[in-house]
Short mmCIF file of C-alpha atoms and ligand atoms in Angstrom, two decimals:
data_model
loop_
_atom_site.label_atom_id
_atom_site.label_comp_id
_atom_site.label_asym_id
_atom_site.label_seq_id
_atom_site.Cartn_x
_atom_site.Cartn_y
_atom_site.Cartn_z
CA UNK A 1 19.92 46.84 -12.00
CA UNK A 2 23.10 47.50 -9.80
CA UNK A 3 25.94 48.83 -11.00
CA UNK A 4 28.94 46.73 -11.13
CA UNK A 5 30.52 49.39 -8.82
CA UNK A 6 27.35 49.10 -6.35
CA UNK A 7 27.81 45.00 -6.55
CA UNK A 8 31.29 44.80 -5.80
CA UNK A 9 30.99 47.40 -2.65
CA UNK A 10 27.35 44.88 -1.46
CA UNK A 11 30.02 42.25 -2.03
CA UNK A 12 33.13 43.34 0.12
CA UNK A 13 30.54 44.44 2.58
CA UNK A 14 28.94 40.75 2.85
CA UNK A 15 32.45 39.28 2.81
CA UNK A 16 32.76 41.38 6.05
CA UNK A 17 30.13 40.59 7.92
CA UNK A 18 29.99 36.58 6.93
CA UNK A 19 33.49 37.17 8.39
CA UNK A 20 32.61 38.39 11.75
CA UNK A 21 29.55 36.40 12.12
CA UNK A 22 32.31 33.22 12.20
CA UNK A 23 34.89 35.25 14.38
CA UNK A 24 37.19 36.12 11.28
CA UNK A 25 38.89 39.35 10.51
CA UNK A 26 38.12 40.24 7.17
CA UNK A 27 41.01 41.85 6.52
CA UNK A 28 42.35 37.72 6.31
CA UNK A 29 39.97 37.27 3.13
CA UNK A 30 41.39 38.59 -0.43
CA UNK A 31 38.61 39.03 -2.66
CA UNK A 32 40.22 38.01 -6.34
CA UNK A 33 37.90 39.30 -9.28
CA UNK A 34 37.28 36.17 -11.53
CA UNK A 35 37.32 38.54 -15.15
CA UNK A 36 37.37 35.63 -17.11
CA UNK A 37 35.32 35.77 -20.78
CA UNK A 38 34.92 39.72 -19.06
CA UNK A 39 36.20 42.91 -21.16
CA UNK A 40 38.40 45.27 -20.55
CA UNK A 41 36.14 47.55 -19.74
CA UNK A 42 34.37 45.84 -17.31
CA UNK A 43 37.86 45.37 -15.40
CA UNK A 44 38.37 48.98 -15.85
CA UNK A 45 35.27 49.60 -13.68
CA UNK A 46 36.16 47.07 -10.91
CA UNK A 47 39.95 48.82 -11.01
CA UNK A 48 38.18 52.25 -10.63
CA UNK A 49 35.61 50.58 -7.70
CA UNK A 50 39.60 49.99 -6.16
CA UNK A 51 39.61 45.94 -6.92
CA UNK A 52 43.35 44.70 -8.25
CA UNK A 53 43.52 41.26 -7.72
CA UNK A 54 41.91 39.70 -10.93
CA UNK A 55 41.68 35.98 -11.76
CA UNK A 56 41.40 34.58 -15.54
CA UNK A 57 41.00 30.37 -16.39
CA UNK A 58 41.85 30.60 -20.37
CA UNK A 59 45.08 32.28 -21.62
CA UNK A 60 43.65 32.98 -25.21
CA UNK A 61 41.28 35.19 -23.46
CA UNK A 62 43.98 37.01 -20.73
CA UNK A 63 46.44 37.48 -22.50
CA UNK A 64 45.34 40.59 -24.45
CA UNK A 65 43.42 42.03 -21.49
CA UNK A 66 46.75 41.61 -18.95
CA UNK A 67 48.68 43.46 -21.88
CA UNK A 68 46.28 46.36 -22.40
CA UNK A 69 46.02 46.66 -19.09
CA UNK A 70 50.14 46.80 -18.01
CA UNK A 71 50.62 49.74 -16.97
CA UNK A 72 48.02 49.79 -14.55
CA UNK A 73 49.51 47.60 -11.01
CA UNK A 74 47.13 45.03 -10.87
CA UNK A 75 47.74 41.10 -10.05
CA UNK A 76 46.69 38.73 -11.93
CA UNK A 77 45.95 34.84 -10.84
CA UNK A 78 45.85 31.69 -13.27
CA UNK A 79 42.46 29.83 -11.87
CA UNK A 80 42.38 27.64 -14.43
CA UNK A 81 43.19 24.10 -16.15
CA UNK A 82 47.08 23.94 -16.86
CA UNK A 83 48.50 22.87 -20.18
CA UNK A 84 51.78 21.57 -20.66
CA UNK A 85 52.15 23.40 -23.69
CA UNK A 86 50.98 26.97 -22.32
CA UNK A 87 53.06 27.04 -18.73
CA UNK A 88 55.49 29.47 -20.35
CA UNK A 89 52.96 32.55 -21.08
CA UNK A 90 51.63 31.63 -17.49
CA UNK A 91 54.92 31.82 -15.91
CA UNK A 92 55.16 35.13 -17.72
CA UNK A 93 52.19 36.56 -17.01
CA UNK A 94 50.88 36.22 -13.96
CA UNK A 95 51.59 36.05 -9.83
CA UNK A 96 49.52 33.10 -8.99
CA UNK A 97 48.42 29.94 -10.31
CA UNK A 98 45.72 28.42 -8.42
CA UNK A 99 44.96 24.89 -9.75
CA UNK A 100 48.07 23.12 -9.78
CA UNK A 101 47.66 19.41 -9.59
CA UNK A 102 50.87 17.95 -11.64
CA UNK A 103 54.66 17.93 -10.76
CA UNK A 104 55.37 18.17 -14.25
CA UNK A 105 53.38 21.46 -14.98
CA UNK A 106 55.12 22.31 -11.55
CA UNK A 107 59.07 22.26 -13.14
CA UNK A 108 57.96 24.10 -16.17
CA UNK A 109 56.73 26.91 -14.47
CA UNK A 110 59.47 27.12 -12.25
CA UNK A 111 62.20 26.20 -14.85
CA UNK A 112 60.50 29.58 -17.42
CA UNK A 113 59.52 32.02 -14.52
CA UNK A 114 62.07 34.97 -15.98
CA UNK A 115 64.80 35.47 -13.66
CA UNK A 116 63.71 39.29 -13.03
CA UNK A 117 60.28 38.28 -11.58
CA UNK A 118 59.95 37.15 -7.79
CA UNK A 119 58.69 33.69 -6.99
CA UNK A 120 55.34 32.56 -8.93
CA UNK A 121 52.98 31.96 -6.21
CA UNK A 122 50.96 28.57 -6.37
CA UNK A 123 48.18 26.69 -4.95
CA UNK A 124 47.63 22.83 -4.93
CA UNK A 125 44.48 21.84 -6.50
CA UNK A 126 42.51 19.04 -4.33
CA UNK A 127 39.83 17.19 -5.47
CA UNK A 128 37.87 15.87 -2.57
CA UNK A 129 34.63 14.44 -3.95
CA UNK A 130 36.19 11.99 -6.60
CA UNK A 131 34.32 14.11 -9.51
CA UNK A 132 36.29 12.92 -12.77
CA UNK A 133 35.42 16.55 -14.40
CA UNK A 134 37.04 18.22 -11.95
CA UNK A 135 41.33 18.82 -11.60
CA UNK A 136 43.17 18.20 -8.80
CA UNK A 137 44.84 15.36 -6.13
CA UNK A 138 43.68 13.26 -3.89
CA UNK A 139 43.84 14.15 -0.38
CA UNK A 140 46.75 11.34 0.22
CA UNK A 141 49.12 12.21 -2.45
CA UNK A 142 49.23 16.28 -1.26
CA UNK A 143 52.66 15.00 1.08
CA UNK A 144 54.38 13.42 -1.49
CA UNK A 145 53.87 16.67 -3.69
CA UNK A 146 55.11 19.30 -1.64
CA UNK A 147 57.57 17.97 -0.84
CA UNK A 148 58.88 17.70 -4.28
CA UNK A 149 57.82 20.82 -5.24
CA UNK A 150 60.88 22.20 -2.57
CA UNK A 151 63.13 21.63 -4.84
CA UNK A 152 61.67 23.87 -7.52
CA UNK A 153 63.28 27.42 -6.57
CA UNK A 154 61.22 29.94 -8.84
CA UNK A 155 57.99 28.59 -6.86
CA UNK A 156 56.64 29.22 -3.75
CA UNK A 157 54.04 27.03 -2.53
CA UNK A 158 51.35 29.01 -0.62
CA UNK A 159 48.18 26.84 0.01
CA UNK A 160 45.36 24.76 -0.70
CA UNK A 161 42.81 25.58 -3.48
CA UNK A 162 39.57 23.36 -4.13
CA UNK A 163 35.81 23.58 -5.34
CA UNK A 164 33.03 21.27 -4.14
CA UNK A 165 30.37 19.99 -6.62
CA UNK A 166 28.16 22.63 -8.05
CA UNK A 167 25.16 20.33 -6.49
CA UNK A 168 26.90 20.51 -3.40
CA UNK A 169 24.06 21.70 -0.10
CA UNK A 170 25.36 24.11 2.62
CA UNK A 171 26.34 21.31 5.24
CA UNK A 172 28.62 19.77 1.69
CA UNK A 173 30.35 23.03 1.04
CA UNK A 174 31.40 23.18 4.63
CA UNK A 175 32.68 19.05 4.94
CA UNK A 176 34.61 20.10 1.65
CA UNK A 177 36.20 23.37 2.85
CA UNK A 178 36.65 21.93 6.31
CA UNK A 179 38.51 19.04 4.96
CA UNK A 180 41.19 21.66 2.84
CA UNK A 181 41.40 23.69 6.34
CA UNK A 182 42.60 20.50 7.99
CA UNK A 183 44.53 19.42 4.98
CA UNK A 184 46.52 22.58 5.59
CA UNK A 185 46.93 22.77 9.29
CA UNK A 186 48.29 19.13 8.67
CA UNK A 187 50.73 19.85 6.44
CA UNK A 188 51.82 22.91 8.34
CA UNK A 189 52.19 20.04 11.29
CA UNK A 190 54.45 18.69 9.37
CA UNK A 191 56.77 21.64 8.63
CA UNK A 192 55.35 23.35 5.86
CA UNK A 193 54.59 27.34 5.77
CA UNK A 194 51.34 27.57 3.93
CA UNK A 195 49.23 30.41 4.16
CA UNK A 196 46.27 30.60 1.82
CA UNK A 197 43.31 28.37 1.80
CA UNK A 198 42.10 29.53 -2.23
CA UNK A 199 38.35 28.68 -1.40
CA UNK A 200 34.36 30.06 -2.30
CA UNK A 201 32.67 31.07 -5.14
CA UNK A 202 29.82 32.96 -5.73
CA UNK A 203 27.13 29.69 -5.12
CA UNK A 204 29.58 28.63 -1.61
CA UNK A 205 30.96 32.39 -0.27
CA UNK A 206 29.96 31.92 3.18
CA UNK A 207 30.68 28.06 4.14
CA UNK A 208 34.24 28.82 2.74
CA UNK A 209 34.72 31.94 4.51
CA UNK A 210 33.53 30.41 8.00
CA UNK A 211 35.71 27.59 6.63
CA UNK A 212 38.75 29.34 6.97
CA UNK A 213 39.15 30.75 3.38
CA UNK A 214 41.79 33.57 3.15
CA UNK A 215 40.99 34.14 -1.16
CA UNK A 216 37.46 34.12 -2.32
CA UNK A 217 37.35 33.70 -6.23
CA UNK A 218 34.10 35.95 -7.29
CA UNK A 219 32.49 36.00 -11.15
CA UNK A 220 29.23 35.69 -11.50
CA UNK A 221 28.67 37.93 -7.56
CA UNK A 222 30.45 40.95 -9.73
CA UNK A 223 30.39 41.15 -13.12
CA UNK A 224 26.62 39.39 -13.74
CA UNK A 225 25.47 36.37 -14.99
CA UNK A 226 28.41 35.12 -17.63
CA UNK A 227 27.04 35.53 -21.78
C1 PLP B 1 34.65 30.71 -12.88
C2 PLP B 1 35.43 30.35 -11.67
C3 PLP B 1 35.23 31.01 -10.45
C4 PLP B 1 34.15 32.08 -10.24
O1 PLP B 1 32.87 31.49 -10.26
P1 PLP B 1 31.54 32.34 -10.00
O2 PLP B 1 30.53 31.30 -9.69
O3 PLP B 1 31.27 33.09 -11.25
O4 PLP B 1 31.79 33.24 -8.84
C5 PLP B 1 36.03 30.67 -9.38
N1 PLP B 1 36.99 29.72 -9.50
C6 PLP B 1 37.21 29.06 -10.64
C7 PLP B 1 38.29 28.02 -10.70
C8 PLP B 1 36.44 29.35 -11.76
O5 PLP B 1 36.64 28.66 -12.89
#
């Protein structure tokens, strides 16, 4: 079996070539590390392979591994569901949040970002296929958000995140990541700066890449098969 050293190096090098096989630059695609339910160790060997954006969905679990792991310069996004009740450690703790989808979670993290940190940056969840299990806003209430969210001042609104359903075939993933590239040149139409389309898994890498994604969230492609 492949080392997780040899995986992430196949990886970078098929993020590359999907890219120029749809006229991209790689160097436009982020690769975050999704270390969530992962130890330490394991993100010790990605950090050695030179990987230091990681993401993690439950706090319980990040927590302890982001403080072990603080003196080492590594960034570290919030992927996933937010809590009212836990926006405080995330505006502590991390640089990104990923799956915002509420105005309300949206003040909190702006009103307990500490002072001495820059900007937290986030991404609005959409959810484009109506699946009830899944976060995130409808396509026609993303306006009416950001332009709220402006007012917050410890925030700074960077992009578009979304997931199609797991069932979702190729010519799917590519009407759902096609739809959040529009969504964003629309809003950028309209005035706003945004920047990152947060799109592609392991299962949909390459339609969200040829899709225009700009941060690829990668488990299962690094670390194995989750236990
Ligand atoms: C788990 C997870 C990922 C990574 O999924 P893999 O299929 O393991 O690559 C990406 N994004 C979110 C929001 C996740 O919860």
């Amino acid at each position: 079996m492949a080392t997780l050293k040899e995986r992430l190096s196949q990886l970078r090098s098929q993020i590359s070539s999907t890219a120029r096989s749809c006229d991209r630059d790689p160097s436009d695609i982020t690769l975050l590390a999704v270390s969530k339910t992962r130890p330490v160790e394991d993100i010790l060997q990605a950090v050695a392979a030179g990987q230091r954006a990681f993401g993690e969905n439950y706090l319980q679990d990040a927590l302890p591994k982001i403080s072990r792991l603080q003196n080492l310069d590594l960034e570290w996004h919030f992927i996933g569901r937010i809590q009212s009740n836990k926006t405080r450690d995330i505006a502590e703790n991390f640089s990104w949040v990923h799956a915002l989808d509420k105005f309300k979670h949206a003040r909190r993290l702006s009103d307990q970002r500490p002072p001495g940190l820059p900007a937290l940056n986030v991404c609005i969840q959409l959810n484009l296929t109506g699946e009830s299990s899944k976060g995130g806003i409808r396509a026609d209430e993303l306006a009416g958000l950001l332009e709220k969210l402006q007012q917050l001042p410890h925030l700074q609104v960077r992009g578009l995140m979304t997931m199609p359903p797991a069932s979702a075939d190729e010519t799917r993933q590519h009407q759902v990541f096609g739809t959040l590239r529009e969504l964003l040149k629309q809003m950028n139409q309209r005035g706003h700066n945004l920047d990152t389309l947060s799109m592609g898994m392991s299962g949909d890498m390459q339609a969200a890449i040829c899709e225009g994604a700009t941060i690829v969230r990668i488990g299962t492609a690094i670390f194995g098969p989750r236990i």
